[in-house]
Tab-separated table of C-alpha atoms in Angstrom:
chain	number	residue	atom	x	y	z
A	1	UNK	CA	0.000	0.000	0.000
A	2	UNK	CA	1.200	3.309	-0.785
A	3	UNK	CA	2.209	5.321	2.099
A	4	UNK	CA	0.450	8.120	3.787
A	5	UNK	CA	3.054	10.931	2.727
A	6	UNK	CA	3.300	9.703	-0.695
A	7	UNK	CA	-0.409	9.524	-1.518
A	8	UNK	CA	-0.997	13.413	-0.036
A	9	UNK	CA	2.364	14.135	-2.420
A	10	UNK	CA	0.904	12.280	-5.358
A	11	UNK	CA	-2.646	14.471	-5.242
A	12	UNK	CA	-0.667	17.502	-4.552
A	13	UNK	CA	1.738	17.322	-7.631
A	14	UNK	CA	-1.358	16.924	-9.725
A	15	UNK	CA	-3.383	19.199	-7.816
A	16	UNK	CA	-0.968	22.351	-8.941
A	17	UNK	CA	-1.083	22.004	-12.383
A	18	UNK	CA	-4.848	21.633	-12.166
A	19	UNK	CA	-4.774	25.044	-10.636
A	20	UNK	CA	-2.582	26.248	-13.004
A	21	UNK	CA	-5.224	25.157	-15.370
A	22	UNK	CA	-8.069	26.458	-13.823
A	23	UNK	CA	-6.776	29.641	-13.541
A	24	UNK	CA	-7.243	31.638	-16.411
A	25	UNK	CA	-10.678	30.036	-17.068
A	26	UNK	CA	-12.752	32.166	-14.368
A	27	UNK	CA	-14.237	29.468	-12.891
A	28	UNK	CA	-16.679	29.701	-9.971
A	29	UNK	CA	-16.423	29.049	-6.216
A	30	UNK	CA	-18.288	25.563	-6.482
A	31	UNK	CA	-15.534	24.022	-8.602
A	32	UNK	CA	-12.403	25.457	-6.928
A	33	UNK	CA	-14.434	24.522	-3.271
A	34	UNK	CA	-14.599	21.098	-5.507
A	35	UNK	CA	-10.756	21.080	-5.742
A	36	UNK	CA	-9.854	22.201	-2.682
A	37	UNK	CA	-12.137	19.170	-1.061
A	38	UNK	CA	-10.809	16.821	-3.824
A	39	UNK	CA	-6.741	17.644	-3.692
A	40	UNK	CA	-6.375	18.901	-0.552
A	41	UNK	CA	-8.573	17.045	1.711
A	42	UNK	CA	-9.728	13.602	0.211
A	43	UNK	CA	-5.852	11.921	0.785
A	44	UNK	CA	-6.842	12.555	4.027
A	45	UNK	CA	-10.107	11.530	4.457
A	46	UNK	CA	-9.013	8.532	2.242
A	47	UNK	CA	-5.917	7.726	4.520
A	48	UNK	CA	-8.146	8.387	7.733
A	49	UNK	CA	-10.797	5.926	6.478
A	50	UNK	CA	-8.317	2.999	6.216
A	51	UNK	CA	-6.581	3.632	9.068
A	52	UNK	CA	-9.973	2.554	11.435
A	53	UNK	CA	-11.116	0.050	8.594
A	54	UNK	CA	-11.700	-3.448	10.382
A	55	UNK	CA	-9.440	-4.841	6.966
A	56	UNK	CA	-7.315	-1.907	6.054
A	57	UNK	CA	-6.215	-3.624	2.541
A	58	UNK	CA	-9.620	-4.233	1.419
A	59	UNK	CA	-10.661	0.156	2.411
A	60	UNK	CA	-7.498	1.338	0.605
A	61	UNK	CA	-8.439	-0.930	-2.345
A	62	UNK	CA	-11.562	1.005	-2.566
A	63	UNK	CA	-9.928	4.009	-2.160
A	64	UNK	CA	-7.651	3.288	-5.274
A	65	UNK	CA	-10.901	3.023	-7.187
A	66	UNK	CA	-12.612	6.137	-5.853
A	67	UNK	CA	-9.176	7.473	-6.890
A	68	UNK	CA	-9.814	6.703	-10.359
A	69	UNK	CA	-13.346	7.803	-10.405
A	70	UNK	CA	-12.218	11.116	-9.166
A	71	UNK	CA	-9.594	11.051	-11.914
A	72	UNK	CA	-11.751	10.622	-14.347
A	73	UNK	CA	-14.587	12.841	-13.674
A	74	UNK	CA	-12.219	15.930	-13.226
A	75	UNK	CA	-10.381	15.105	-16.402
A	76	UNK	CA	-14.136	14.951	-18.009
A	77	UNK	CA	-15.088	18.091	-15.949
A	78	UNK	CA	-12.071	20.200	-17.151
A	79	UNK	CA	-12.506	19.523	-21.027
A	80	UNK	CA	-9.510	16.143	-20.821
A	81	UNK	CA	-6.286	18.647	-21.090
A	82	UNK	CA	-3.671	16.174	-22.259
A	83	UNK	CA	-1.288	16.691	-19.873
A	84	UNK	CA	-3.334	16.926	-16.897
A	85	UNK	CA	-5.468	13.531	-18.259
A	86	UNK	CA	-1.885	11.907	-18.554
A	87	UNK	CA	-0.763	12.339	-15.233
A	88	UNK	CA	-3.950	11.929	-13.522
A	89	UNK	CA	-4.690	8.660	-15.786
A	90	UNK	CA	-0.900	7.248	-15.124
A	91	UNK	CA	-0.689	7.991	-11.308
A	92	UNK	CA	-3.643	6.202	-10.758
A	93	UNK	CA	-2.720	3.154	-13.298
A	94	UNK	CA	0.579	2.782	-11.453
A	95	UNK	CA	-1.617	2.659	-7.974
A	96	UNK	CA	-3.683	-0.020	-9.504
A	97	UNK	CA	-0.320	-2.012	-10.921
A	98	UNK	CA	1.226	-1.507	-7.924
A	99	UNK	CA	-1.105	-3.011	-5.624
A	100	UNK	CA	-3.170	-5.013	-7.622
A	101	UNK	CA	-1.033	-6.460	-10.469
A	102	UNK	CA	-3.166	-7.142	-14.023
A	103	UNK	CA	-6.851	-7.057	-11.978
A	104	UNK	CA	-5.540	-3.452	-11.175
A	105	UNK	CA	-4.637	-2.810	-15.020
A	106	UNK	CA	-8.333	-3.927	-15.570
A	107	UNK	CA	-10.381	-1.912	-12.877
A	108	UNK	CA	-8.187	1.269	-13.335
A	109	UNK	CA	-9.607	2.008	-16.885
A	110	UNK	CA	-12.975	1.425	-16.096
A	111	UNK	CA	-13.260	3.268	-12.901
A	112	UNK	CA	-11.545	6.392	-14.847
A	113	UNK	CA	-14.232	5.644	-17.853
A	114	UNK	CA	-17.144	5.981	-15.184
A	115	UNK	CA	-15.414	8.830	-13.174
A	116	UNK	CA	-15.352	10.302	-16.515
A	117	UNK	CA	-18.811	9.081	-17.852
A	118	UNK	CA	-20.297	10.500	-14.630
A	119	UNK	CA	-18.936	14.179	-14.931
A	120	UNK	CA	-20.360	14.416	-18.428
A	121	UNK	CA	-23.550	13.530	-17.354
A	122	UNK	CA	-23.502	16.610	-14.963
A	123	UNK	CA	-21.720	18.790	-17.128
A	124	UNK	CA	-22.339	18.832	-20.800
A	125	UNK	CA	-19.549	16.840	-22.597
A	126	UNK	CA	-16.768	18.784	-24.190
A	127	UNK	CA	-13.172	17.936	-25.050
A	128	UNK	CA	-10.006	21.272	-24.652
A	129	UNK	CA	-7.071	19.481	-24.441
A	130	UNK	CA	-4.971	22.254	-25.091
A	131	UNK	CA	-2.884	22.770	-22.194
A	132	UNK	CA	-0.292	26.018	-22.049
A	133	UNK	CA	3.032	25.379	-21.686
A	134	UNK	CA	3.387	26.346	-17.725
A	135	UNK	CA	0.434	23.829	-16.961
A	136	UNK	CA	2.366	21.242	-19.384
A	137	UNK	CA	5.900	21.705	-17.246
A	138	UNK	CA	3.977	21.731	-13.968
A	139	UNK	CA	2.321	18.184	-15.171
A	140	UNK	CA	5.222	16.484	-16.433
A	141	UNK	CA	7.301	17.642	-13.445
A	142	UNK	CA	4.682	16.489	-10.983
A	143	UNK	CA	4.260	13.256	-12.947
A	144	UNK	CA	8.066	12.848	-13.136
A	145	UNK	CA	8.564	13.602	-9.081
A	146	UNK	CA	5.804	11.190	-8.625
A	147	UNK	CA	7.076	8.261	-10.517
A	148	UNK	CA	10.280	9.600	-8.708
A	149	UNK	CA	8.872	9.141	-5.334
A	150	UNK	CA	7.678	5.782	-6.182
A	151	UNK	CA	10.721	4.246	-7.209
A	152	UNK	CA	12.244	5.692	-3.858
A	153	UNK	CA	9.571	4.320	-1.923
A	154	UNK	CA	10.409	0.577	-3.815
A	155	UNK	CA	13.514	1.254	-3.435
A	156	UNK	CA	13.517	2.094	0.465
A	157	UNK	CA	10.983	-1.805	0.548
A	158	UNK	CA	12.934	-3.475	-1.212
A	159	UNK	CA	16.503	-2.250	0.577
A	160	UNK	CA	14.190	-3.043	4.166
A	161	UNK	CA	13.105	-6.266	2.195
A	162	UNK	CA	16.813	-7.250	1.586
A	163	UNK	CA	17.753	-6.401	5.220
A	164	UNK	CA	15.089	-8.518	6.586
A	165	UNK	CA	16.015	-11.431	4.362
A	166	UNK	CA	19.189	-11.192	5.171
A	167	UNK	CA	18.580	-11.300	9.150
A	168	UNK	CA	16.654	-14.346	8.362
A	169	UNK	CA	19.302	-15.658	6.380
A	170	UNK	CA	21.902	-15.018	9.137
A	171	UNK	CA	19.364	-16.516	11.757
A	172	UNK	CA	18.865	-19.403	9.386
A	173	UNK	CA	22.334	-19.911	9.597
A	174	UNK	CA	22.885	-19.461	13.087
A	175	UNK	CA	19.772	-22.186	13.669
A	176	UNK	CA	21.876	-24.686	11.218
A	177	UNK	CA	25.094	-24.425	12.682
A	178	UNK	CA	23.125	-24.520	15.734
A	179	UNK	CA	21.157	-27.885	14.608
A	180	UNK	CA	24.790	-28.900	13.604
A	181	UNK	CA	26.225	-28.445	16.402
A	182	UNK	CA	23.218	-29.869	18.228
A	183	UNK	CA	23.363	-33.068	16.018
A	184	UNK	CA	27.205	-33.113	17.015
A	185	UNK	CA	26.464	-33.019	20.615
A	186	UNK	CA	23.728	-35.754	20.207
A	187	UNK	CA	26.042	-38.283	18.396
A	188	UNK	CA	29.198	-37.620	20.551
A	189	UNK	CA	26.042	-38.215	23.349
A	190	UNK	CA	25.198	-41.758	21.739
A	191	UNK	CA	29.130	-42.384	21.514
A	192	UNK	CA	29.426	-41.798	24.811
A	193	UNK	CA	26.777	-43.837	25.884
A	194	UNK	CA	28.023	-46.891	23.981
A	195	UNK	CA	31.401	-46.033	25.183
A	196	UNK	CA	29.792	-46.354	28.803
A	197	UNK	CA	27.925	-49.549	28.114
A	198	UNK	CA	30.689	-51.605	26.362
A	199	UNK	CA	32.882	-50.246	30.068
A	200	UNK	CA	29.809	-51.292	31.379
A	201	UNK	CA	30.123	-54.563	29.991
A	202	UNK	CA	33.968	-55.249	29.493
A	203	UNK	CA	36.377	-55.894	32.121
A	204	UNK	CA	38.776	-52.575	32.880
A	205	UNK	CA	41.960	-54.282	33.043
A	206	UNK	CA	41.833	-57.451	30.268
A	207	UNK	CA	39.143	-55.664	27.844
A	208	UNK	CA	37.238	-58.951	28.008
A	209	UNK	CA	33.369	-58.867	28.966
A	210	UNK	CA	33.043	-59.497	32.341
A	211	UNK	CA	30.458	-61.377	34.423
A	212	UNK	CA	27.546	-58.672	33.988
A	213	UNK	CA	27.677	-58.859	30.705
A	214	UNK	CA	27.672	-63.150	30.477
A	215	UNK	CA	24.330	-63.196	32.588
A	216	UNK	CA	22.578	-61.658	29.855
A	217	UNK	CA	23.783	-63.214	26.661
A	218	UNK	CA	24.601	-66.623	28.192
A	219	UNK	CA	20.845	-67.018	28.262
A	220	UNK	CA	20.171	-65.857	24.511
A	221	UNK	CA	23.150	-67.968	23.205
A	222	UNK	CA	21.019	-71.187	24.579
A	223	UNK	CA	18.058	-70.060	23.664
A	224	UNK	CA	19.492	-69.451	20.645
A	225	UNK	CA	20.983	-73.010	20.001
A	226	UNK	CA	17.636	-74.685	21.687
A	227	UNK	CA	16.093	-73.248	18.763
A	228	UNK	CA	18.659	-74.504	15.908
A	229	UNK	CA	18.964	-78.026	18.109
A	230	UNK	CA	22.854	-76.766	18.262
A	231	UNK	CA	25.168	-77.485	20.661
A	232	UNK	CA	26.664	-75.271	23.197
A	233	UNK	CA	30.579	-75.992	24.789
A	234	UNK	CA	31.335	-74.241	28.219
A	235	UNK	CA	35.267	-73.579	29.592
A	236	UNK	CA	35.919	-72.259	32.434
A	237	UNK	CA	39.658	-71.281	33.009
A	238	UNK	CA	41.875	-70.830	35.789
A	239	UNK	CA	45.426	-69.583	35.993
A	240	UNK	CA	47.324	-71.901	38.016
A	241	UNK	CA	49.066	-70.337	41.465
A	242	UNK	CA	48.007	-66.825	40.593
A	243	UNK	CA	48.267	-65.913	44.363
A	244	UNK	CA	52.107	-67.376	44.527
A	245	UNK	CA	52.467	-65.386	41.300
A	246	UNK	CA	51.197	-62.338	42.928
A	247	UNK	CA	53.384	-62.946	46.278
A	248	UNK	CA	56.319	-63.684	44.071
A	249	UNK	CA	56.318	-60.828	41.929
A	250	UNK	CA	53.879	-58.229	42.845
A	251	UNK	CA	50.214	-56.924	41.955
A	252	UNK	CA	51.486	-55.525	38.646
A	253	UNK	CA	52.917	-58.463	38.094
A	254	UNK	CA	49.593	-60.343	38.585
A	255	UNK	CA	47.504	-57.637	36.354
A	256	UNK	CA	50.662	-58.448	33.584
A	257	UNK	CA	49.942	-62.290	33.793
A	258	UNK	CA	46.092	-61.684	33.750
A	259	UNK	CA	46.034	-58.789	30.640
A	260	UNK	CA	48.572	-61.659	28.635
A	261	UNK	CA	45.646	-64.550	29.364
A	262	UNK	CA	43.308	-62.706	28.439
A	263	UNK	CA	44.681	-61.394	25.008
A	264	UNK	CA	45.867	-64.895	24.391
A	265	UNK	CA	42.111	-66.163	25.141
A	266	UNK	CA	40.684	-63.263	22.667
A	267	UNK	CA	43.287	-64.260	19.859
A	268	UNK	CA	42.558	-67.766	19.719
A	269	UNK	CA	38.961	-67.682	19.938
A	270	UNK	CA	36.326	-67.057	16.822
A	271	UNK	CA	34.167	-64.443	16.351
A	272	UNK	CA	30.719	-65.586	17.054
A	273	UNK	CA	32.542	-67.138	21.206
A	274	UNK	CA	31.849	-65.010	24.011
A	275	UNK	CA	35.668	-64.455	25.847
A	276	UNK	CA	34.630	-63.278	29.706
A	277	UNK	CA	36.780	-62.606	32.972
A	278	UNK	CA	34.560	-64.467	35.109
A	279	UNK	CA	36.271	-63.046	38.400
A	280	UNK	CA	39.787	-62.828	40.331
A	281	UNK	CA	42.051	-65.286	38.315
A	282	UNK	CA	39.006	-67.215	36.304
A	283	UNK	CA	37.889	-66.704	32.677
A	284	UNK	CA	34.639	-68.402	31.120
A	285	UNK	CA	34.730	-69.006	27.149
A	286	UNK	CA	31.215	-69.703	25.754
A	287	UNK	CA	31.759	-71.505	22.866
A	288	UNK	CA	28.155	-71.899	20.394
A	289	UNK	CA	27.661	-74.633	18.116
A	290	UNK	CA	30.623	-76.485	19.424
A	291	UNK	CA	30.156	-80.234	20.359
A	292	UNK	CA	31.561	-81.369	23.949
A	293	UNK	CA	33.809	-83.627	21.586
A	294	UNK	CA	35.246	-80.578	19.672
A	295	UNK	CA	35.444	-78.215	22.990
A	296	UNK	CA	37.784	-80.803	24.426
A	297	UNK	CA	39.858	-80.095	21.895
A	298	UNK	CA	40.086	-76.535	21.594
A	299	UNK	CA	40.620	-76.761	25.793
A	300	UNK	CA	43.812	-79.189	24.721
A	301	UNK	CA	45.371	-76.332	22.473
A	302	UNK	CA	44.782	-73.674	25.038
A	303	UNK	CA	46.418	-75.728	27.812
A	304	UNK	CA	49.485	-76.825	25.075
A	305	UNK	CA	49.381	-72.741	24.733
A	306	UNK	CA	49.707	-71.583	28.349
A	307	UNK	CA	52.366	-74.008	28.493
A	308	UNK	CA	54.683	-72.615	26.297
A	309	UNK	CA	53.474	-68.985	27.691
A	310	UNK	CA	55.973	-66.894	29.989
A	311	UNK	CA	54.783	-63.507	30.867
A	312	UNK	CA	57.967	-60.846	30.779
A	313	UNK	CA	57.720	-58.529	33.743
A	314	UNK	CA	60.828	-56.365	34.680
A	315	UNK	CA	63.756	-59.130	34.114
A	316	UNK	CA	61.024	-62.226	34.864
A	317	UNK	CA	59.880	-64.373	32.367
A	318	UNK	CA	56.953	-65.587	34.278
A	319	UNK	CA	55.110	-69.489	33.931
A	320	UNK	CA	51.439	-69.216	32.871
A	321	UNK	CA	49.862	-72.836	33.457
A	322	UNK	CA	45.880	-73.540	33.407
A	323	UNK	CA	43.182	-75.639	34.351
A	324	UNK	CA	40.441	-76.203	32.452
A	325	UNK	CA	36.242	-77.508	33.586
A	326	UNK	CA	34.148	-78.778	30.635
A	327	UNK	CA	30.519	-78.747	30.359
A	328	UNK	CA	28.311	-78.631	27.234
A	329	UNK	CA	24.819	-78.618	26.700
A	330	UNK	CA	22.847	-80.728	26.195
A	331	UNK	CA	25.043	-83.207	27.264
A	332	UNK	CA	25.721	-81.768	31.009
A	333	UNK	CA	22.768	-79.118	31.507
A	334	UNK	CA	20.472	-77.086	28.998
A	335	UNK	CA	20.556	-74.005	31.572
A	336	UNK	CA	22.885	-71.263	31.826
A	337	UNK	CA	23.106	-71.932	35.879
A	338	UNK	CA	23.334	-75.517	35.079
A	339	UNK	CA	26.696	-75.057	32.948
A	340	UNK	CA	28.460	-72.864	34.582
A	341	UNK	CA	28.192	-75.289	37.652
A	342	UNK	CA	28.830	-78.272	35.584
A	343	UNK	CA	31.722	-76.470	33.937
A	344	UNK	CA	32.806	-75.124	38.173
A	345	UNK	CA	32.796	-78.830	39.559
A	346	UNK	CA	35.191	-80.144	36.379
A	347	UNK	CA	37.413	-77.038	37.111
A	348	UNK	CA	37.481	-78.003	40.640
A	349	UNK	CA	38.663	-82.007	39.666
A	350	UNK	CA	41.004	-80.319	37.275
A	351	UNK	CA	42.808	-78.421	40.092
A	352	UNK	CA	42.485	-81.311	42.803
A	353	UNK	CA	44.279	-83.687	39.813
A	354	UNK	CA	47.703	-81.664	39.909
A	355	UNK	CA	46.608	-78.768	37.720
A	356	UNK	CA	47.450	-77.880	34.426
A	357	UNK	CA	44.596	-80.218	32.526
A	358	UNK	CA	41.334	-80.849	31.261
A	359	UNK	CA	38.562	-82.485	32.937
A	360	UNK	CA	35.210	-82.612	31.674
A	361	UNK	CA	32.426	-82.679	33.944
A	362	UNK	CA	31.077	-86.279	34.776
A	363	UNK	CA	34.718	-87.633	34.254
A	364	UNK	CA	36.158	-89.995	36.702
């Protein structure tokens, strides 16, 4: 919508060439108290009756056409002088553009046609579009300041219209690097929380799962080979005289002999067996789909391992001996409680024989 200050501009530009018109043509106090109600009052009126409009568009659309009816009835009344019936006809065709778009290029014609159509019907129809040359300057200088004032009045919107769009673009910005850094601090979030469960889960010194972690997947791994009628092998290691390795040679000796086992254990196992620290000196491997037969033999290669193991601390080369308890299911037990006994009474015959063997459970 056109401004206030540049709609009372717009009808005085046009308004003094009018008078310059007028002028020499002796005409009577009705039509100059016409023109002073018409240019001098009306924008305000006009402006005053959109401002307290319930929808202000919609009022200063009419206004645009009671614009052009005016228009057109005082070019009519005043004989269409070319100059004057230019600039009135173009200021209000711009309006109408302006606001409006092609609809406007429509409805400004007409309403100027009955403007015009009404004033002759009042006053007998007659055409003087002579204008002299002071009235001509004065009309296309008005016209010219007018378009003037138009383009600076696009100009100033559209300069406001860049300055908005580009605080939106810098907001936009600031809410994606924002969301970026948002999306940053969620995934180093989720990193960190898998970080915490798999030290949740793992043992701190061997980097084997530990004990929490076997009570929930010991389950699934048998439900898991119930359901493919697989078997399941159980071994359940223990380092042999950890405690005189421990007096002998210190705690950090001890953690040395226990980080070696348990990288030794991790190395020789496959990916789909579960490697755990089971506690102190012990270590559980869950072996799935393995037979007792074949589980006796992988416990033969670990033991034939640890044998030829030392453990290097300071200027030590430290002996790493095992024993090994057996149990599979579903030879021994089909329950995770069931094996791990099983497997803890063969251990227990293991170390009573001497040590550094294999004994399955239910062996002699």
């Amino acid at each position: 919508m056109n401004s206030y200050r540049v709609r009372v501009t717009a009808f005085a530009l046009i308004g003094v060439p009018t008078c310059l018109h007028m002028l020499p043509l002796n005409h009577g106090p009705a039509l100059w108290t016409l023109f002073f109600l018409q240019f001098l009052v009306y924008p305000h009126l006009a402006q005053l009756h959109a401002s307290r409009a319930a929808n202000r568009e919609r009022a200063e659309m009419h206004n645009l056409v009671t614009d052009s009816v005016l228009s057109g009835a005082w070019a009519a009344g005043l004989g269409f002088p070319l100059w004057i019936s230019v600039a009135l006809f173009l200021a209000t065709l711009l309006n109408h553009a302006i606001t409006r778009g092609m609809t406007g290029v429509v409805i400004c014609p007409l309403a100027v046609s009955a403007g015009a159509l009404a004033s002759t019907t009042v006053i007998a129809f007659h055409v003087s579009t002579d204008t002299d040359g002071l009235v001509t300057l004065s009309s296309i200088i008005g016209l010219a300041v007018y378009l003037s004032l138009m383009g600076i009045e696009f100009f100033t919107y559209i300069r406001r219209l860049h300055e908005v769009q580009n605080a939106v673009d810098q907001q936009k910005n600031t809410l994606e690097e924002a969301n970026a850094a948002l999306h940053q601090q969620i995934f180093q979030i989720h990193d960190l929380q898998e970080k915490l469960r798999d030290q949740a889960n793992r043992d701190s010194l061997t980097g084997l799962f530990n004990r929490r972690y076997l009570e929930g997947t010991l389950e699934r791994e048998l439900a898991r080979c119930r359901r493919e009628d697989a078997p399941l092998t159980m071994l359940l290691l223990d380092i042999d005289y950890f405690k005189l390795v421990n007096d002998t040679y210190g705690h950090q000796a001890g953690d040395e002999v226990l980080r070696v086992f348990g990288q030794a254990l991790q190395e020789c196992s496959r990916t789909e067996d579960i490697v755990c620290r089971y506690g102190g000196e012990e270590f559980l491997l869950v072996l799935p789909k393995m037979p007792l037969s074949v589980g006796r033999e992988r416990a033969a290669q670990l033991l034939e391992l640890f044998r030829r193991t030392t453990v290097p601390f300071d200027n030590f080369r430290i002996p790493v001996t095992t024993s090994i308890g057996i149990s599979a299911t579903p030879d021994h037990s089909t329950t995770a409680e069931g094996l791990i006994r099983c497997a803890d009474q063969a251990l227990y015959h293991a170390k009573s024989r001497g040590r550094n063997r294999v004994v399955a459970f239910g062996e002699a």
